[in-house]
XYZ file of C-alpha atoms in Angstrom:
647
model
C 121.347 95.832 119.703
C 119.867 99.202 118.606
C 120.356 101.994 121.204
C 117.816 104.043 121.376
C 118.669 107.716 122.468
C 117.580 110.253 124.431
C 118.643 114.107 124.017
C 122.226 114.459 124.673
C 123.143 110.855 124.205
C 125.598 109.462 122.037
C 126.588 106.166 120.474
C 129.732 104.710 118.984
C 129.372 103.963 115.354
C 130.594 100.558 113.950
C 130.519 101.125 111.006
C 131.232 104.593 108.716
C 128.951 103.591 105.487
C 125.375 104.563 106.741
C 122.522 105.346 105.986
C 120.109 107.698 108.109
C 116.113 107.043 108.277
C 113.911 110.286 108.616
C 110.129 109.332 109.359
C 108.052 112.827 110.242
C 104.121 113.045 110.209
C 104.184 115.537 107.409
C 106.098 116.199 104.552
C 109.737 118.125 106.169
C 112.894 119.254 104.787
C 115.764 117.324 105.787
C 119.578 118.039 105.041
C 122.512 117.979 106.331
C 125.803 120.715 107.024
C 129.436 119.553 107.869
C 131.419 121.703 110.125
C 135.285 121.187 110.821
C 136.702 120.628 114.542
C 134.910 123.228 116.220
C 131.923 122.494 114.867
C 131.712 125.688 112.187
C 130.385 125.453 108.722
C 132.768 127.012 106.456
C 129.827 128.471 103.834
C 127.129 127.035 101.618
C 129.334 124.947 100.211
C 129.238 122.617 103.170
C 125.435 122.852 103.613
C 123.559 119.811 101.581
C 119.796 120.570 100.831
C 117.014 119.180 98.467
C 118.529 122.155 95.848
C 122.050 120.649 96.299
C 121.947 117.098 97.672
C 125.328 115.928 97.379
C 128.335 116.706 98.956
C 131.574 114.128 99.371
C 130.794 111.344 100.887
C 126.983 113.313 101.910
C 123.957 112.557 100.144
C 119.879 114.321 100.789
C 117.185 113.709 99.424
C 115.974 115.942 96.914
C 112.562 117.256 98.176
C 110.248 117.788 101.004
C 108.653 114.415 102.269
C 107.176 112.304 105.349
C 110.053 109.739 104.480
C 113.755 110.084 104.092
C 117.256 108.475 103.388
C 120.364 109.976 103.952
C 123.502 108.320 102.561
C 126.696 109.309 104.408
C 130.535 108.080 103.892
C 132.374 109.187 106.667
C 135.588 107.815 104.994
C 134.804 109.986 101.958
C 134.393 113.071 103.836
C 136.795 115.936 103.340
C 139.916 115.395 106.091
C 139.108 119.133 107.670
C 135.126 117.882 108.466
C 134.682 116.746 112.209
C 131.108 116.934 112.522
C 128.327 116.644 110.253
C 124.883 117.366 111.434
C 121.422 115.998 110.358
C 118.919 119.145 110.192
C 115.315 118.994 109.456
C 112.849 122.170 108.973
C 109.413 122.617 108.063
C 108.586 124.142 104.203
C 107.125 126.701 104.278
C 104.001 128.065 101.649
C 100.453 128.421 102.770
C 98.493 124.933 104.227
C 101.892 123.865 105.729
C 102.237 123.178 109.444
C 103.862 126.746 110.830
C 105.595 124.767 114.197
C 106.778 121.449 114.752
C 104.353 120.999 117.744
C 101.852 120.359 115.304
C 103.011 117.492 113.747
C 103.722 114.553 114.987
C 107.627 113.842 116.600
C 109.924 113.030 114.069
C 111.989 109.983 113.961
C 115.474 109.643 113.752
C 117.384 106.187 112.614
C 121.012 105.508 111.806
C 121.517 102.052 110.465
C 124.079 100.021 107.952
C 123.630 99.844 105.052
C 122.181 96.781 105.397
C 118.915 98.330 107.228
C 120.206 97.138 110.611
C 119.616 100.085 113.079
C 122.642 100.814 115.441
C 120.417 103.418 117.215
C 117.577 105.894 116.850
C 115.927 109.073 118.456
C 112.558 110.448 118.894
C 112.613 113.784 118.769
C 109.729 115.256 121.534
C 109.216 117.919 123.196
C 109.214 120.766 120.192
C 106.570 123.310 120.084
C 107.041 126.403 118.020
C 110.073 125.588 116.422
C 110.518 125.601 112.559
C 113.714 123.958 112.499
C 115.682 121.774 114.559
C 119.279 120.357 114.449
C 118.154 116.095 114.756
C 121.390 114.671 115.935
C 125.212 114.526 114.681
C 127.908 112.101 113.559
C 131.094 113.544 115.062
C 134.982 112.551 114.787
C 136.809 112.225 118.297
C 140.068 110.764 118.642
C 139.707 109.266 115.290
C 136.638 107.541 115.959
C 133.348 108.732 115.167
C 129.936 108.366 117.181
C 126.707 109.722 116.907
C 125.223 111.947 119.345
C 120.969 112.667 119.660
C 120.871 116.424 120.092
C 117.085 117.886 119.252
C 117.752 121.169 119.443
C 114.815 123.623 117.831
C 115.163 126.899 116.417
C 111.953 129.154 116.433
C 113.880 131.165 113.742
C 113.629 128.622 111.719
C 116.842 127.574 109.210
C 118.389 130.984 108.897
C 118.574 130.542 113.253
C 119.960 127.403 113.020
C 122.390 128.105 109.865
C 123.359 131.593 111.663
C 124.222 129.177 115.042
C 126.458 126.877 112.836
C 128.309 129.692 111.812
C 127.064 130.038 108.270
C 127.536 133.511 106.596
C 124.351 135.018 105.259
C 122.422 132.361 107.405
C 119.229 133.723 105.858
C 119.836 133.783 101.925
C 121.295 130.522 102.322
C 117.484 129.632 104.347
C 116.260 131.448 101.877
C 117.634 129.487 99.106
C 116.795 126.249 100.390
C 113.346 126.922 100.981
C 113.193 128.393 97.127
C 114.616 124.709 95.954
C 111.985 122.889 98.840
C 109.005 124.817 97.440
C 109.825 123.628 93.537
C 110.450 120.205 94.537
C 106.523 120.202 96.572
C 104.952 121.874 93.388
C 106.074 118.626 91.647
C 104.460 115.837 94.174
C 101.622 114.177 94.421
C 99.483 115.623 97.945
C 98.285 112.789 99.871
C 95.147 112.025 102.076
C 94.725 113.562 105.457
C 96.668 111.016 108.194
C 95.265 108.457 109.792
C 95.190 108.421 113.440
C 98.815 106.519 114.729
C 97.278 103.676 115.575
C 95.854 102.725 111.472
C 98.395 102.074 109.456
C 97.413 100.843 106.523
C 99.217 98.056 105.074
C 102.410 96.254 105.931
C 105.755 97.270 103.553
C 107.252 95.190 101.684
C 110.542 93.626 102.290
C 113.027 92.513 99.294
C 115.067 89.492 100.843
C 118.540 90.784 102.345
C 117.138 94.218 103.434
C 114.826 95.355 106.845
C 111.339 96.910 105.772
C 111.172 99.911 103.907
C 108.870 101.447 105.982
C 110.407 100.188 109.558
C 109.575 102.908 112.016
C 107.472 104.957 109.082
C 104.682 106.417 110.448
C 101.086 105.125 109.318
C 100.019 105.609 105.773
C 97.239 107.908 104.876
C 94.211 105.929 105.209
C 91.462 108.928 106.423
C 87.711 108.238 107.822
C 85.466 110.657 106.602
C 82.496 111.135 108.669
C 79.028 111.235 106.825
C 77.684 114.361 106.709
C 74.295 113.277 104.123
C 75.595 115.920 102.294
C 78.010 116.841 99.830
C 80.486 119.301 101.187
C 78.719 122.541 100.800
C 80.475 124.901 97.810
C 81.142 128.982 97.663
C 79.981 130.796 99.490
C 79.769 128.531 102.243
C 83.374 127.969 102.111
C 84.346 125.632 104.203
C 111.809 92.026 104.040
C 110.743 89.639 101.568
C 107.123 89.460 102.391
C 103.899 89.435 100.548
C 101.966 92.421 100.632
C 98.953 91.599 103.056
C 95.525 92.146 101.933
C 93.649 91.442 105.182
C 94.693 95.175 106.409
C 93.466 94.162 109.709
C 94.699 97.913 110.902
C 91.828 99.166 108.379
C 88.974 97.976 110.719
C 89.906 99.977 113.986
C 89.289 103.598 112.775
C 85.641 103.662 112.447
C 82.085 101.937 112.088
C 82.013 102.178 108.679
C 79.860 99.661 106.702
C 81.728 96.003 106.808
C 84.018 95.982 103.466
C 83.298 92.853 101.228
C 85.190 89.731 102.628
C 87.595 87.823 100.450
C 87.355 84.349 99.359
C 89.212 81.977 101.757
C 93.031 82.049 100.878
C 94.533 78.491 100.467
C 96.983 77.690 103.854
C 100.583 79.700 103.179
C 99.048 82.053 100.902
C 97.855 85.399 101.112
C 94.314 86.502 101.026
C 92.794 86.950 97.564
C 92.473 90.622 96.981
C 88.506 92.102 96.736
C 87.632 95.525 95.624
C 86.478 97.745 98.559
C 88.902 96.828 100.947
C 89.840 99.740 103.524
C 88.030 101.905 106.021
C 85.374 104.246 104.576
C 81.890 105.108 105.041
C 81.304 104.643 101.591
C 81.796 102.067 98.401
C 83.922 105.132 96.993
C 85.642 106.169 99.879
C 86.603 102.557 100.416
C 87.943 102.673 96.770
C 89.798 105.763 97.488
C 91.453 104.548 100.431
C 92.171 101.553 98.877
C 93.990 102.506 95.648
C 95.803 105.493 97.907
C 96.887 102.247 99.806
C 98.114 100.535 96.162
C 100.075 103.894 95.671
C 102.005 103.586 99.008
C 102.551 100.042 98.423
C 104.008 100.080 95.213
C 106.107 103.527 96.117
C 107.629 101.618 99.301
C 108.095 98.093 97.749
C 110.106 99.679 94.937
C 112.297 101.925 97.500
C 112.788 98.609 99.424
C 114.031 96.870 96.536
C 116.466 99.817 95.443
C 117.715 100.124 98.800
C 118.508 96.136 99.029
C 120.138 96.692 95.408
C 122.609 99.797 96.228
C 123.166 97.798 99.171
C 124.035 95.005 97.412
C 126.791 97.022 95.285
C 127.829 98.876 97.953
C 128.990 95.176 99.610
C 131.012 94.197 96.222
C 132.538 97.519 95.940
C 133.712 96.880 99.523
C 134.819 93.086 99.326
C 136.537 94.702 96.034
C 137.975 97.031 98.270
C 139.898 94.786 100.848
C 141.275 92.416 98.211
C 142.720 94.027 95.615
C 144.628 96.524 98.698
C 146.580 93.643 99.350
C 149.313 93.799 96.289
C 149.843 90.427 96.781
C 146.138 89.402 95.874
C 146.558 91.411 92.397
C 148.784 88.736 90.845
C 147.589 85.539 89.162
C 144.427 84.743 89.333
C 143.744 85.825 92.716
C 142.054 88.828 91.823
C 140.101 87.474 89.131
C 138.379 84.790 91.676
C 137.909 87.548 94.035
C 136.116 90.082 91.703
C 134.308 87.160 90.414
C 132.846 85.966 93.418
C 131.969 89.759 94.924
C 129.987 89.776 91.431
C 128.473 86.415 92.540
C 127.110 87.374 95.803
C 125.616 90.760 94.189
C 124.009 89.213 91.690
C 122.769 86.675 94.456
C 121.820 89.727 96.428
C 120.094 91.210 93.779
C 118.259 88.684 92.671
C 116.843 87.865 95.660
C 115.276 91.255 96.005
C 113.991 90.997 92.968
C 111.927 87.575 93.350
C 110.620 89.615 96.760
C 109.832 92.687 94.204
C 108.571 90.469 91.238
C 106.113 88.725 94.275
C 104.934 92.143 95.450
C 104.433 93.533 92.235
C 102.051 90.242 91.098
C 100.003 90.742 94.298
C 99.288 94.688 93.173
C 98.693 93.634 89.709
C 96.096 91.029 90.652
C 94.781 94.204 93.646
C 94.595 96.661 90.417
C 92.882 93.803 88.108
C 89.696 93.507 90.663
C 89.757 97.222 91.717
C 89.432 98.536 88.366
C 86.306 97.256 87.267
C 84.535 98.448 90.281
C 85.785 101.760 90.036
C 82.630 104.523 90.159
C 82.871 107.010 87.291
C 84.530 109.568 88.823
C 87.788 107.064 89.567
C 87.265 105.267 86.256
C 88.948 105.433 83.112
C 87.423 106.704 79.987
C 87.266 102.865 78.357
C 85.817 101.497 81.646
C 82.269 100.175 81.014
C 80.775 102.234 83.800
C 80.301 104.937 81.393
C 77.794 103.028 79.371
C 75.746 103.677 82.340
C 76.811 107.066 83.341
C 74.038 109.348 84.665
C 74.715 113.026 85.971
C 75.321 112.724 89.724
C 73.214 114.254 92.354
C 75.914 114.490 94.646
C 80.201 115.620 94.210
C 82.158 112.636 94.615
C 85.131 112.596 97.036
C 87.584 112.567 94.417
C 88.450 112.211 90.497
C 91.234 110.728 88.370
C 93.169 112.552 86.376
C 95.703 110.340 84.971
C 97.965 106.952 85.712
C 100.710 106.452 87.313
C 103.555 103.926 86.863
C 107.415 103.111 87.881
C 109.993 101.690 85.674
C 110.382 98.157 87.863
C 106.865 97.585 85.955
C 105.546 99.940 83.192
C 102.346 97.557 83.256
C 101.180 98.481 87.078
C 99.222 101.428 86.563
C 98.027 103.305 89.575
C 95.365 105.846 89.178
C 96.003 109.167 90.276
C 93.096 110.765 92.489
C 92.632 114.139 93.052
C 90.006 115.609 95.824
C 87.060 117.771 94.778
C 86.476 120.219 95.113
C 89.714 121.220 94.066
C 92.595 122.270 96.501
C 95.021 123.468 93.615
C 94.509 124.401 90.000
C 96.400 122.502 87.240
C 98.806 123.272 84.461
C 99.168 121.307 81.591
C 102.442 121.696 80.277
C 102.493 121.637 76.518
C 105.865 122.527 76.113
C 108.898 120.287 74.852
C 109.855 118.082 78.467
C 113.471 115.840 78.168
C 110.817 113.050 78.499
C 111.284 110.099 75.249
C 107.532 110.697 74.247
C 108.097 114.274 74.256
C 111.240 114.312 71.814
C 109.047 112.193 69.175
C 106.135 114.496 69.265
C 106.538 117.897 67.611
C 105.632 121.112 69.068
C 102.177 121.353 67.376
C 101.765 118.193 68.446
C 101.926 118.827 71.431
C 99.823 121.879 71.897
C 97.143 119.759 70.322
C 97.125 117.082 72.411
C 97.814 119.520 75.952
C 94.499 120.682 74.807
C 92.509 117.575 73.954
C 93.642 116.502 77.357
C 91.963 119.824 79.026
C 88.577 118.990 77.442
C 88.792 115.625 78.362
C 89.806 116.828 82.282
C 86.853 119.725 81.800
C 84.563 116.792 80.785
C 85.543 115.084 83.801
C 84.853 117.488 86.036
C 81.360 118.641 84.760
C 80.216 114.872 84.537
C 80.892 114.089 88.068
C 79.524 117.493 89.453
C 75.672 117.904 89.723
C 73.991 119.981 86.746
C 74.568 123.519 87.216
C 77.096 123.471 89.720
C 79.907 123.410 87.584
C 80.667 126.120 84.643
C 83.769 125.842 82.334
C 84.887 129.245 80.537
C 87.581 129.139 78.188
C 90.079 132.027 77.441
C 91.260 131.192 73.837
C 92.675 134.660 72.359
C 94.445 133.489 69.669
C 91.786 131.123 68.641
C 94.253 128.247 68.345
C 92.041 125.610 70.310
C 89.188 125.892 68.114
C 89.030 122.051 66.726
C 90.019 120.719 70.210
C 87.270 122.763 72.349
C 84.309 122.109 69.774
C 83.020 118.936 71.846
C 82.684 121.150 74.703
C 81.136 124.169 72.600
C 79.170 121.967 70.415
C 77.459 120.761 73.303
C 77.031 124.032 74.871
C 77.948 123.164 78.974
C 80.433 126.314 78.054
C 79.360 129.383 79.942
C 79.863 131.574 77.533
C 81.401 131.183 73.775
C 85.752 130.681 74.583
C 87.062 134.470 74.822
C 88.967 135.749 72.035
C 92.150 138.940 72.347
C 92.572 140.917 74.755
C 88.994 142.459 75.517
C 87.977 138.874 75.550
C 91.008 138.019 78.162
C 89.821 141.233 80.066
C 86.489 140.450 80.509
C 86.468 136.692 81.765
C 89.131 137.541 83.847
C 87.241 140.628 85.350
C 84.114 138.756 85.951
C 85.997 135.950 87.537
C 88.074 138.087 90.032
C 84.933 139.739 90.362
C 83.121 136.592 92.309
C 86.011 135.637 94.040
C 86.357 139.271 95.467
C 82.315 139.349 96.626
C 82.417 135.304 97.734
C 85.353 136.480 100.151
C 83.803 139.085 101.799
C 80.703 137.510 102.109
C 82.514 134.713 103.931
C 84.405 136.864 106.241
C 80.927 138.919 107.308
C 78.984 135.858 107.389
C 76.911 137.635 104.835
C 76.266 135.006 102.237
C 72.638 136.213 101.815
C 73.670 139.485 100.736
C 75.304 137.962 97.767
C 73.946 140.358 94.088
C 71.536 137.363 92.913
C 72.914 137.267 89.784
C 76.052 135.731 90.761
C 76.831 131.950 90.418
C 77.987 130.367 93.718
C 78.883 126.903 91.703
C 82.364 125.839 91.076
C 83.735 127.640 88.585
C 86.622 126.126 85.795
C 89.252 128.321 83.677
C 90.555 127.141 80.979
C 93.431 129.408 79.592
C 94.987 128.158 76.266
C 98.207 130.045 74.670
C 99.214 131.907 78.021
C 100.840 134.478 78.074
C 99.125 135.557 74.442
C 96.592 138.543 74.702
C 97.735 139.185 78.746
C 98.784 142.193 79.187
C 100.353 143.316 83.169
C 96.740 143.745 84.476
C 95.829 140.425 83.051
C 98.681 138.405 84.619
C 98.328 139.935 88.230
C 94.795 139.111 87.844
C 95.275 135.670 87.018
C 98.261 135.234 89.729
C 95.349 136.578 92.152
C 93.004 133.699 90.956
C 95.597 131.170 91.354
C 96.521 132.259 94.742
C 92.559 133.026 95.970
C 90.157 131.167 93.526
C 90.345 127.571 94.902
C 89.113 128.371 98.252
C 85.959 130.028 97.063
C 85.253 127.483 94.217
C 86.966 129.074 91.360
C 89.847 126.977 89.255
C 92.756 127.380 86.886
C 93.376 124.660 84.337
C 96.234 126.796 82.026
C 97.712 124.752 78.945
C 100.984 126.590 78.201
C 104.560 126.402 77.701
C 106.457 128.005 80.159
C 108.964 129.240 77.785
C 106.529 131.117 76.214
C 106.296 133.481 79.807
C 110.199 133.506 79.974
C 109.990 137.317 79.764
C 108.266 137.527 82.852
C 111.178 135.957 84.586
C 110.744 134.876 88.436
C 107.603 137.057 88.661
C 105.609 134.305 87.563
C 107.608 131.165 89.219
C 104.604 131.585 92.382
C 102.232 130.675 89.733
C 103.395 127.648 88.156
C 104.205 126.495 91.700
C 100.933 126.904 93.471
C 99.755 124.625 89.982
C 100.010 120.822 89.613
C 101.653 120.002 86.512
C 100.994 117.697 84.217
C 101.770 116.488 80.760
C 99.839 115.259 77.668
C 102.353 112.907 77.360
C 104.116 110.280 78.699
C 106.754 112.171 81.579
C 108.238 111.143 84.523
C 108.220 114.563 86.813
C 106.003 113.796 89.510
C 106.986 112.145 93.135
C 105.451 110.572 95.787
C 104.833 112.034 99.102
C 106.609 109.018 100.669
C 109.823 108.246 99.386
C 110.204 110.923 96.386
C 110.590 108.907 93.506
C 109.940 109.916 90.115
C 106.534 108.537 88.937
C 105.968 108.401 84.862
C 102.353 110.124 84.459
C 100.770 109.159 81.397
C 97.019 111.521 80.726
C 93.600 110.056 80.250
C 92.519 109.320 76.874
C 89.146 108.095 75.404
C 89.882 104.967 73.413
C 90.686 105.702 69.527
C 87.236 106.186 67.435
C 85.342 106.884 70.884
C 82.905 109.708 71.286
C 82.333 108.856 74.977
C 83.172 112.472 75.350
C 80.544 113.873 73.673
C 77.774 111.567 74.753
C 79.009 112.376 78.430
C 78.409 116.226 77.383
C 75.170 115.107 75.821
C 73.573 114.083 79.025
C 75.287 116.814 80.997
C 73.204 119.111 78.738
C 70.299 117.639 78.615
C 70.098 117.598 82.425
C 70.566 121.342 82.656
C 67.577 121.985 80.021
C 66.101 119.902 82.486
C 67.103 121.545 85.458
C 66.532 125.142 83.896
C 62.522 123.871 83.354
């Protein structure tokens, strides 16, 4: 029976391979510090963080997320630890919750390795703390139990390292937070939450293992309201089951328009899977919802089946374990039968999860197969029909794709990744050499070209799902490298000015840029938007910067930091192609700029995560189909209808 705690509580453990279950409403640090028998940590060594997850018989996760697992081995732990205690903390960066009381109460669960909980605590009753020490495993009398604490520190980590006895509490706080911040620069952002009550879909459950996502909070499944209009731009700123397509959850949010009904599923099988189906007000938001949904599915189906896997080892190494210490069972054949049947059972184990896996992974297949040919232009891929059709929009669309997304468990599953618009972050596409296998067989002029075909294509994008005229692209190009890739976009002319060339080029974009941001700002903090010089455009704006940092001098990197930082929330964007190895001379003054960017690759590379369970996604770019000029007849009509517009 699972005890459930309250503060102060504690629990004997049965067991000393666990694992513990972190489930917090937002993305949170969580990590772990081992102190000896009075409870002091003897230095950093003994702290385990996202930036150094493993200690003996200790093991973190390795970023920031709504969803953790902690592996511990209290056998394996050094003989002088006593105590090791579970810590969580909020990241900090701008956007990010600044107090625990504004997120919802983490969970805390300490099971076997074989998902069964043995007992868990809720941690209420926090309000302006940053940090908070969750609960502890602790040795007594040669037995160890766990104990609920849910103690918050206002003063964040460095408080609660400085309490535990750590020296230099707050560059060790300091350090952590440094690793946090470069493992969120690297994940995907999700959806606003849903309300508690909607959670989306069920989790998937390999046989042998409890649900992945048992005591997870709710996936991201947002109602938007309707507003009749798009949101307004600068300077108005403003275990083994099937995956269950019914989402009954879905319906309770809001009244939005009833989502097309399925086809009735034969008796014992689940519900055929239609295009549309989650809560929205709209056809797209539906989509959006939906294939966010496909994302968490796939993410916690896959972590499911991992976990049942490790588990599954974990039980031959053990069975191992007690034969062969018997010296008698190590002659003969004895331990030959033994090591042969352990192997058995895994592989039964194993395979098991992997029928409950394979299962999963043919429902989201046959989900992605009817979803992707009712995708709207904006979600669609460049060889999707809908572009046959395309007209310019009169009205931004909630979101846009910007690449796919797969795991290794099934290469084939591709899950679109959807960015919001307007756009919360800029984007960096990395175009140097990555230890990815499609990076080592391209060469390095290879792969400048293609980091900037893949820019066009993204700038493309973006203008052909944005109304006419409320999008400009400018292109900073000193070195005139990009020339062949950027001449659909200058060919076209939807540039708003030829791409600048050296340094008085570099200058003057970058000027003019910092410029708008600078008057949009205060015109947004005086409520003043009317005083606005009328020559200035109040549309989103796009930066392309190709060959960074070539023709920048100091001026011209602060200024560009400044956009990075500043731009997005009055409508102006970075999209920088460069190879950060190229900016090594700037050193750390420049790591706050590739963080606050999302990278991405014009290759194949696994280097993004989830915000669920952290695992590394492969992103492969967005290409138009081989002999296509979709691109330029998408520029075409995006030209034509500002002629139009401009008579």
């Amino acid at each position: 029976m699972t005890a459930e705690l309250v503060r102060g509580q504690n629990h004997a453990l049965p067991q000393t391979r666990l694992e513990i279950r972190v489930s917090a409403g937002s993305p949170v640090v969580a990590g772990a510090t081992l102190g000896d028998e009075r409870g002091a940590v003897r230095g950093e060594e003994w702290v385990a963080y996202p930036g150094s997850p493993r200690l003996p018989g200790l093991e973190v996760s390795r970023q920031a997320a709504a969803d953790h697992r902690l592996a511990v081995d209290l056998d394996a732990l050094p003989e002088e630890v006593h105590r090791v205690t579970v810590l969580l903390a909020l990241p900090t960066g701008a956007g990010r919750p600044v107090r625990f009381g504004a997120v919802a109460a983490p969970f805390v669960a300490v099971t076997g390795l074989d998902g069964t909980e043995i007992a868990t605590f809720t941690l209420t009753g926090l309000d302006t703390e940053t940090a908070v020490s969750a609960l502890e495993l602790y040795r007594r009398q040669g037995a160890w139990k766990v104990r609920a604490v849910g103690q918050g520190y206002a003063g964040g980590l460095a408080g609660m390292l400085a309490d535990q006895g750590v020296v230099r509490a707050a560059e060790v706080a300091a350090s952590i937070q440094e690793a946090v911040a470069a493992g969120l620069a690297r994940a995907v952002t999700p959806p606003p939450r849903a309300p508690e009550p909607d959670r989306a879909r069920n989790p998937a459950t390999p046989a042998g293992s409890t649900a992945a996502g048992e005591g997870m909070p709710p996936a991201p499944v947002p109602p938007q309201q309707p507003t009749g209009d798009p949101a307004p731009v600068p300077p108005g700123v403003t275990s083994g089951g099937p995956i269950d397509y019914a989402h009954p959850r879905r319906q309770t949010t809001a009244p939005p328009p009833p989502p097309p009904t399925a086809p009735p599923a034969a008796p014992g099988q689940p519900a055929q899977p239609v295009a549309g189906d989650a809560t929205g007000w709209s056809m797209d938001e539906r989509l959006y919802n939906q294939i966010w949904g496909m994302f968490e599915d796939l993410a916690r189906a896959v972590a499911a089946y991992r976990s049942a896997v490790d588990f599954a080892e974990s039980r031959m190494d053990q069975e191992l374990d007690r034969t062969l210490s018997d010296p008698r069972s190590r002659i003969g054949g004895t331990g030959d039968r033994a090591r042969e049947e352990a192997r058995a059972k895994r592989d039964e184990l194993a395979g098991r999860a992997r029928e409950a896996l394979d299962r999963d992974l043919a429902q989201l297949a046959a989900e992605s197969a009817v979803v992707e040919p009712a995708l709207p232009a904006a979600y669609a891929a460049w060889d999707n029909p809908v572009w046959h059709g395309y007209r310019v929009p009169m009205e931004i669309p909630m979101a846009m794709r910007i690449g796919d997304l797969h795991l290794p468990e099934d290469a084939g599953l591709r899950i679109p990744l959807l960015v919001r618009l307007p756009l919360e972050r800029g984007i960096w596409l990395d175009s140097g050499r990555t230890a990815s296998e499609a990076a080592a067989e391209t060469s390095g002029d290879q792969l400048r070209r293609l980091a900037m075909e893949t820019a066009v294509a993204l700038a493309t994008r973006l203008l052909a799902v944005y109304p006419a005229d409320e999008f400009s692209v400018h292109v900073i190009d000193p070195a005139g490298s990009a020339a062949g890739a950027l001449a659909p976009l200058v060919a076209s002319g939807v540039l708003a000015g030829p791409p600048a060339a050296g340094a008085e080029g570099v200058s003057s974009v970058l000027a003019g840029l910092t410029r708008r941001v600078d008057l949009v700002q205060m015109a947004v903090r005086a409520r003043a938007s009317d005083a606005l010089p009328p020559d200035l455009d109040t549309g989103e704006q796009l930066l392309i910067v190709n060959d960074f940092p070539h023709g920048f001098d100091d001026r011209a990197v602060t200024q560009l930091r400044y956009l990075a930082d500043e731009g997005p929330a009055v409508g102006v964007h970075l999209l920088m192609v460069a190879d950060r190895e190229d900016a090594r001379a700037y050193g750390p003054v420049l790591d706050p700029l590739w963080r606050s960017l999302l990278r991405i690759t014009p290759v194949a590379d696994d280097h993004l995560a989830d915000p669920w369970v952290g695992h590394a996604w492969t992103y492969e770019p967005l290409r138009a189909p081989r002999g296509s000029r979709v691109l330029e007849q998408v520029l075409a009509l995006v030209a034509a209808a500002r002629r139009g517009g401009a008579h």
